[in-house]
Coordinates of C-alpha atoms in Angstrom, one line a residue:
M1496 CA -62.5 -22.5 107.2
S1497 CA -59.3 -23.0 104.7
S1498 CA -57.6 -26.0 105.1
S1499 CA -54.5 -24.0 104.9
E1500 CA -55.0 -22.9 107.9
L1501 CA -54.5 -26.2 109.7
A1502 CA -50.9 -26.3 108.5
P1503 CA -50.1 -30.0 109.8
A1504 CA -46.4 -30.6 110.1
A1505 CA -45.8 -33.8 108.0
P1506 CA -42.5 -35.1 108.0
W1507 CA -40.4 -35.9 104.8
I1508 CA -39.6 -39.3 104.8
E1509 CA -37.0 -40.6 102.5
R1510 CA -35.4 -43.3 104.2
R1511 CA -36.6 -47.0 105.4
D1512 CA -35.7 -46.8 109.2
E1513 CA -37.6 -43.8 109.0
L1514 CA -40.8 -44.7 107.3
A1515 CA -40.5 -48.1 109.6
A1516 CA -40.5 -45.6 113.0
W1517 CA -43.7 -44.0 111.6
L1518 CA -45.4 -46.9 111.2
A1519 CA -44.7 -48.6 114.2
P1520 CA -47.7 -47.5 115.9
V1521 CA -49.8 -48.7 113.2
G1522 CA -51.4 -52.4 114.2
A1523 CA -54.1 -54.2 113.2
G1524 CA -57.4 -52.8 113.5
A1525 CA -56.0 -49.4 112.4
V1526 CA -57.7 -46.6 110.4
V1527 CA -55.0 -44.7 107.9
G1528 CA -55.5 -42.5 105.2
L1529 CA -53.3 -43.0 102.1
D1530 CA -53.1 -40.7 99.3
T1531 CA -50.5 -40.5 95.8
E1532 CA -48.8 -38.4 93.6
F1533 CA -48.0 -39.8 90.5
M1534 CA -47.2 -38.6 87.0
R1535 CA -47.8 -40.0 83.5
R1536 CA -45.6 -39.4 81.1
N1537 CA -45.1 -41.4 78.3
T1538 CA -45.5 -44.3 80.2
F1539 CA -47.5 -47.1 80.6
Y1540 CA -47.7 -47.1 84.1
P1541 CA -48.3 -44.7 86.2
Q1542 CA -44.9 -43.1 87.5
L1543 CA -45.6 -42.7 91.4
A1544 CA -44.0 -39.6 93.0
L1545 CA -45.1 -39.1 96.7
L1546 CA -47.0 -41.0 99.2
Q1547 CA -49.0 -39.5 101.7
L1548 CA -50.1 -41.3 105.0
A1549 CA -52.3 -39.9 107.8
H1550 CA -52.5 -42.2 111.6
E1551 CA -54.3 -40.5 114.6
G1552 CA -53.1 -37.0 113.7
R1553 CA -50.1 -38.1 112.7
Y1554 CA -48.7 -37.1 109.0
A1555 CA -46.0 -38.2 106.8
L1556 CA -45.0 -37.6 103.0
I1557 CA -43.1 -40.6 101.6
D1558 CA -40.1 -40.0 98.6
P1559 CA -40.6 -43.3 96.7
L1560 CA -37.8 -41.9 94.5
A1561 CA -36.0 -42.2 97.4
F1562 CA -35.7 -46.1 97.9
P1563 CA -37.7 -49.2 97.7
L1564 CA -41.1 -48.9 99.7
G1565 CA -42.1 -52.7 99.4
E1566 CA -40.7 -54.3 102.4
T1567 CA -41.7 -52.0 104.9
L1568 CA -45.5 -51.2 103.4
R1569 CA -46.2 -54.9 102.9
P1570 CA -46.2 -56.3 106.1
V1571 CA -48.3 -53.0 107.3
F1572 CA -51.1 -52.7 104.8
A1573 CA -51.1 -55.8 103.2
E1574 CA -50.3 -58.4 105.6
Q1575 CA -52.3 -57.6 108.5
P1576 CA -56.5 -56.0 109.0
V1577 CA -55.7 -52.2 108.6
V1578 CA -58.3 -50.0 107.0
T1579 CA -57.1 -48.4 104.3
V1580 CA -58.9 -45.2 103.0
M1581 CA -58.7 -43.7 99.8
H1582 CA -60.6 -41.4 97.7
S1583 CA -61.2 -42.7 93.9
A1584 CA -58.5 -45.0 94.5
G1585 CA -58.3 -46.9 91.2
E1586 CA -55.3 -45.4 89.6
D1587 CA -53.6 -44.6 93.2
L1588 CA -53.7 -48.7 93.7
E1589 CA -52.0 -49.1 89.8
A1590 CA -49.2 -46.7 91.1
M1591 CA -48.6 -48.8 94.1
S1592 CA -48.9 -52.0 92.4
P1593 CA -45.4 -52.7 92.4
F1594 CA -45.0 -52.8 95.8
L1595 CA -48.9 -53.4 97.2
P1596 CA -49.7 -55.6 94.0
D1597 CA -52.6 -57.2 95.5
G1598 CA -53.8 -53.4 97.5
P1599 CA -54.0 -53.2 100.8
H1600 CA -55.7 -55.8 103.2
T1601 CA -58.9 -53.7 103.6
L1602 CA -59.7 -50.6 101.0
F1603 CA -62.2 -48.0 102.2
D1604 CA -62.8 -45.8 99.0
T1605 CA -64.5 -42.7 100.3
Q1606 CA -65.8 -41.9 96.7
I1607 CA -67.4 -44.9 96.3
A1608 CA -69.2 -44.8 99.9
A1609 CA -70.3 -41.2 99.1
A1610 CA -72.2 -42.5 95.9
F1611 CA -73.9 -45.2 98.6
V1612 CA -75.4 -42.7 101.1
G1613 CA -76.5 -40.3 98.4
M1614 CA -74.1 -37.9 97.6
G1615 CA -73.7 -38.9 93.9
L1616 CA -71.7 -40.6 91.3
G1617 CA -68.2 -39.5 91.1
I1618 CA -68.1 -36.7 93.6
S1619 CA -64.8 -35.3 93.9
Y1620 CA -62.9 -35.1 97.3
R1621 CA -62.6 -31.4 97.5
A1622 CA -66.7 -31.2 97.3
L1623 CA -66.4 -34.2 99.8
V1624 CA -64.6 -32.4 102.0
A1625 CA -66.6 -29.3 102.0
D1626 CA -69.8 -31.1 102.3
L1627 CA -68.9 -33.4 105.6
V1628 CA -66.2 -31.3 106.9
G1629 CA -66.7 -28.1 105.7
A1630 CA -63.6 -27.2 104.6
E1631 CA -62.0 -25.4 101.6
L1632 CA -58.9 -27.3 99.6
D1633 CA -57.0 -25.7 97.6
K1634 CA -56.1 -27.0 94.1
G1635 CA -53.6 -24.9 93.1
E1636 CA -51.3 -27.6 92.7
T1637 CA -53.2 -29.8 91.0
R1638 CA -51.1 -29.9 87.7
S1639 CA -48.0 -29.8 89.8
D1640 CA -44.5 -31.5 88.6
W1641 CA -44.5 -34.2 91.7
L1642 CA -41.5 -35.8 90.1
Q1643 CA -39.3 -32.8 90.7
R1644 CA -36.8 -32.9 93.4
P1645 CA -37.0 -30.9 95.9
L1646 CA -41.0 -30.7 96.1
T1647 CA -41.9 -26.9 96.6
E1648 CA -43.3 -26.0 100.3
S1649 CA -46.3 -25.3 98.5
Q1650 CA -46.5 -28.6 96.9
K1651 CA -45.7 -30.6 100.4
L1652 CA -48.7 -28.6 102.0
Y1653 CA -51.4 -29.4 99.5
A1654 CA -49.9 -33.3 99.4
T1655 CA -50.5 -33.3 103.2
L1656 CA -53.8 -31.4 103.0
D1657 CA -55.2 -34.8 100.9
V1658 CA -54.9 -36.9 103.6
V1659 CA -55.9 -34.7 106.6
H1660 CA -59.7 -34.9 106.2
L1661 CA -60.0 -38.8 105.5
H1662 CA -60.3 -39.8 108.8
P1663 CA -63.7 -37.7 109.8
V1664 CA -64.8 -38.1 106.4
H1665 CA -64.2 -41.6 106.7
A1666 CA -66.1 -41.9 110.3
I1667 CA -68.6 -39.8 108.3
L1668 CA -69.4 -41.9 105.6
S1669 CA -68.9 -44.9 107.8
E1670 CA -72.0 -44.5 110.2
R1671 CA -74.2 -43.2 107.3
L1672 CA -73.4 -46.3 105.3
E1673 CA -74.3 -48.7 108.5
E1674 CA -77.4 -46.5 108.8
R1675 CA -78.5 -47.0 105.4
G1676 CA -77.8 -50.9 105.5
R1677 CA -75.0 -50.6 102.6
S1678 CA -71.4 -51.2 104.3
A1679 CA -71.4 -54.5 102.8
W1680 CA -72.3 -53.9 99.5
H1681 CA -69.8 -51.1 99.6
A1682 CA -67.0 -53.2 101.0
E1683 CA -67.9 -55.7 98.0
D1684 CA -67.2 -52.9 95.5
C1685 CA -64.0 -52.3 97.1
A1686 CA -62.8 -55.3 96.8
R1687 CA -63.8 -55.5 93.3
M1688 CA -61.6 -52.1 92.5
K1689 CA -58.6 -53.9 94.4
R1690 CA -59.0 -56.8 91.7
R1691 CA -59.3 -54.5 89.0
A1692 CA -56.6 -53.1 89.6
S1693 CA -54.3 -55.9 90.2
Q1694 CA -54.8 -57.7 87.0
R1695 CA -51.6 -58.5 85.5
E1696 CA -52.6 -59.2 82.0
G1697 CA -55.3 -56.2 81.3
D1698 CA -59.0 -57.5 79.5
P1699 CA -59.0 -60.6 78.7
Q1700 CA -61.4 -59.9 76.0
P1701 CA -60.6 -56.1 74.7
Q1702 CA -62.6 -56.8 71.4
R1703 CA -65.6 -56.5 73.0
G1704 CA -64.9 -52.6 73.3
F1705 CA -64.6 -52.4 69.6
K1706 CA -68.1 -52.0 68.2
P1707 CA -67.4 -51.5 64.6
A1708 CA -66.0 -55.2 64.9
A1709 CA -69.9 -56.2 65.7
D1710 CA -70.5 -57.7 62.1
W1711 CA -67.2 -59.6 61.6
P1712 CA -66.7 -63.0 60.9
R1713 CA -66.0 -64.6 64.3
E1714 CA -62.7 -65.7 63.1
R1715 CA -61.6 -61.8 62.2
Q1716 CA -63.1 -61.2 65.8
A1717 CA -60.6 -63.5 67.1
L1718 CA -57.9 -62.0 65.5
L1719 CA -58.3 -58.3 66.8
R1720 CA -58.5 -59.9 70.0
R1721 CA -55.0 -61.1 69.7
I1722 CA -53.9 -58.4 68.2
L1723 CA -55.2 -55.9 71.3
R1724 CA -53.8 -58.5 73.8
W1725 CA -50.6 -58.5 72.4
R1726 CA -50.6 -54.5 72.4
E1727 CA -51.4 -54.9 75.8
T1728 CA -49.1 -57.4 76.6
T1729 CA -46.0 -55.2 75.0
A1730 CA -47.3 -51.7 76.3
R1731 CA -46.8 -53.4 79.2
T1732 CA -43.3 -54.8 79.0
L1733 CA -42.3 -51.5 77.6
D1734 CA -43.7 -49.5 79.9
K1735 CA -45.2 -47.6 76.7
P1736 CA -48.6 -46.2 76.3
R1737 CA -50.9 -48.4 74.3
S1738 CA -51.3 -45.8 71.6
W1739 CA -47.4 -45.4 71.4
L1740 CA -47.5 -49.0 69.5
L1741 CA -51.1 -49.1 68.1
E1742 CA -54.1 -46.8 68.0
D1743 CA -57.4 -48.2 67.9
A1744 CA -57.9 -47.7 64.1
H1745 CA -54.9 -49.3 63.2
A1746 CA -56.1 -52.5 65.2
L1747 CA -59.1 -52.7 63.4
D1748 CA -57.5 -52.1 59.9
L1749 CA -54.5 -55.2 60.5
A1750 CA -57.5 -57.5 62.0
G1751 CA -59.9 -56.4 58.8
S1752 CA -57.1 -56.5 56.2
I1753 CA -54.1 -58.3 56.8
P1754 CA -50.6 -56.4 55.4
S1755 CA -49.3 -58.5 52.8
D1756 CA -45.9 -57.4 53.4
I1757 CA -43.9 -55.9 55.9
G1758 CA -43.8 -52.9 53.8
K1759 CA -47.6 -52.4 53.9
L1760 CA -47.4 -52.9 58.1
E1761 CA -44.4 -50.3 58.1
E1762 CA -47.2 -47.7 55.7
L1763 CA -50.0 -48.8 58.1
T1764 CA -48.8 -48.0 61.0
R1765 CA -45.9 -45.2 59.9
G1766 CA -45.8 -42.6 62.9
T1767 CA -46.4 -44.8 66.1
R1768 CA -43.5 -44.0 68.7
A1769 CA -42.9 -47.3 70.1
L1770 CA -43.4 -49.7 67.0
R1771 CA -39.7 -50.3 66.4
S1772 CA -38.3 -52.7 64.0
A1773 CA -38.5 -55.6 66.6
Q1774 CA -41.6 -55.3 67.6
R1775 CA -43.0 -54.7 63.9
E1776 CA -42.0 -58.0 63.0
E1777 CA -43.2 -59.6 66.0
L1778 CA -46.5 -57.6 65.1
F1779 CA -46.7 -59.0 61.4
D1780 CA -45.8 -62.8 62.2
L1781 CA -48.8 -62.4 64.7
V1782 CA -51.4 -61.0 62.2
R1783 CA -49.9 -63.5 59.7
R1784 CA -50.7 -66.6 61.5
P1785 CA -53.7 -68.5 60.9
V1786 CA -56.7 -68.4 63.6
E1787 CA -57.1 -72.2 65.0
P1788 CA -60.5 -72.9 66.1
E1789 CA -59.6 -73.3 69.6
E1790 CA -59.1 -69.5 69.5
I1791 CA -62.5 -68.6 68.0
A1792 CA -63.7 -70.8 70.7
A1793 CA -62.4 -68.3 73.9
T1794 CA -63.5 -65.2 71.9
A1795 CA -66.3 -63.4 73.4
S1796 CA -68.3 -61.9 70.5
V1797 CA -68.4 -58.1 69.9
I1798 CA -71.6 -56.4 71.0
G1799 CA -72.8 -54.4 68.5
H1800 CA -75.5 -51.1 68.8
P1801 CA -78.6 -52.9 69.7
A1802 CA -82.0 -52.3 67.6
G1803 CA -85.6 -53.8 67.6
E1804 CA -86.4 -56.1 70.1
A1805 CA -83.1 -55.7 72.0
K1806 CA -83.3 -51.9 72.0
R1807 CA -86.7 -52.2 73.6
A1808 CA -85.7 -54.5 76.3
I1809 CA -82.6 -52.1 77.1
N1810 CA -84.7 -49.0 77.3
E1811 CA -87.1 -51.2 79.5
M1812 CA -84.4 -52.2 81.8
R1813 CA -83.3 -48.7 81.8
S1814 CA -86.4 -47.5 83.6
A1815 CA -86.8 -50.6 85.7
I1816 CA -82.9 -49.6 87.2
D1817 CA -83.9 -46.1 87.4
T1818 CA -87.3 -46.7 89.7
L1819 CA -85.5 -49.3 91.9
A1820 CA -82.4 -46.7 92.2
S1821 CA -84.4 -44.0 93.4
H1822 CA -86.1 -46.2 95.9
L1823 CA -82.8 -47.3 97.4
D1824 CA -81.4 -43.9 97.3
I1825 CA -78.3 -44.4 94.7
P1826 CA -77.3 -43.5 91.4
P1827 CA -78.8 -45.6 88.8
G1828 CA -75.3 -45.4 87.2
L1829 CA -73.7 -47.1 90.3
L1830 CA -76.4 -49.8 90.4
C1831 CA -75.8 -51.0 86.9
S1832 CA -74.2 -48.9 83.9
R1833 CA -75.7 -49.0 80.2
R1834 CA -72.7 -51.0 79.0
S1835 CA -73.6 -54.2 81.7
M1836 CA -77.7 -53.8 80.2
E1837 CA -76.4 -53.8 76.7
E1838 CA -74.1 -57.2 77.4
Y1839 CA -76.9 -58.9 79.1
V1840 CA -79.4 -58.4 76.4
M1841 CA -77.2 -58.9 73.3
T1842 CA -75.7 -62.1 74.3
G1843 CA -79.0 -63.5 75.3
G1844 CA -79.0 -63.7 79.0
E1845 CA -75.4 -63.9 80.0
W1846 CA -75.2 -62.7 83.2
P1847 CA -72.5 -59.8 83.1
E1848 CA -69.5 -59.9 85.4
A1849 CA -69.9 -56.6 86.5
L1850 CA -73.3 -57.3 88.1
E1851 CA -72.2 -60.0 90.2
G1852 CA -72.7 -60.2 94.3
W1853 CA -75.2 -57.2 95.7
R1854 CA -76.4 -56.3 91.9
K1855 CA -77.6 -59.9 91.0
A1856 CA -79.3 -60.3 93.8
V1857 CA -81.3 -57.1 94.1
L1858 CA -81.4 -57.2 89.4
F1859 CA -81.6 -60.7 88.2
D1860 CA -85.5 -61.3 88.4
R1861 CA -85.8 -57.4 87.1
L1862 CA -84.2 -57.5 84.1
S1863 CA -84.6 -61.4 83.3
A1864 CA -88.3 -60.6 83.3
L1865 CA -87.3 -58.3 80.5
L1866 CA -84.9 -60.1 78.6
P1867 CA -86.7 -60.4 74.6
G1868 CA -88.6 -63.6 73.8

């Protein structure tokens, strides 16, 4: 069955009072399907272009360019126990953060739920709907310009159909989660996704993703962290992509060899589109400032490529995780990523934050027994 045959009526909402009226029946305990369309056009933050809602057979397309949404949406979605059903919600939550900074009260992510019930890691919404509902979604407008106004009728239909099936998908997945005893695990992972999306300052230890710096002295690693955190803060403030300020390779070069004068810095960063004179001077002062002992102490060591005993331990852990994941009927990558294993081994047994909660309960004894030494 083609979803376009359903052709649901969805009002176009561009006034606060219209949105308030549509939301009036949504009370505590309600289940609401939500999706967004957003664009990334030379910005740090995704630009929200459309908000789609579904509730008890009613649908709505809300224009976030027409009026501020926050004071109308927060009381409904954030301040009362409404279940908000979304698919692969990470970027959508980021796009909605200006008016829902901490996300919805209760998130139900259908992609995460599907992984917990044996449907694979990272399943697309189209595949999920086809499998559970037997409907075929048209993806013809995937690369549309959602910031244009007015939207075409084809765009509106496409956007509406993205929420039409969220309620039946939620009902089926909820039942399967209960049958498998995975509802609490799913809720925990959804809450974790909300926390990640609500971070205002980015990763506090961004240098850990730069393996080439693993063998550097701690002082240089601390300087790299300082540069990367400056890039993150400045990119957010200017609403420009990180790479427009500083490429990863430039950040490594600056931490590895501090320029003697601003001319050297300009030569190194030539071609960057958002690094104007004010930011360049700020960056020059930043890299020239001495690294204090407190800054070194606050910098987590960069994790390098495992070798020898560490590599053997990680391979043994991977085998143990594969076996356990098969027993639990969940993807190994959902249970534990290779990055988390490497972090655990290479830090000498420091339990990763990503493996807290239900993962620690099922993994700690197994993995701790496999640590080198």
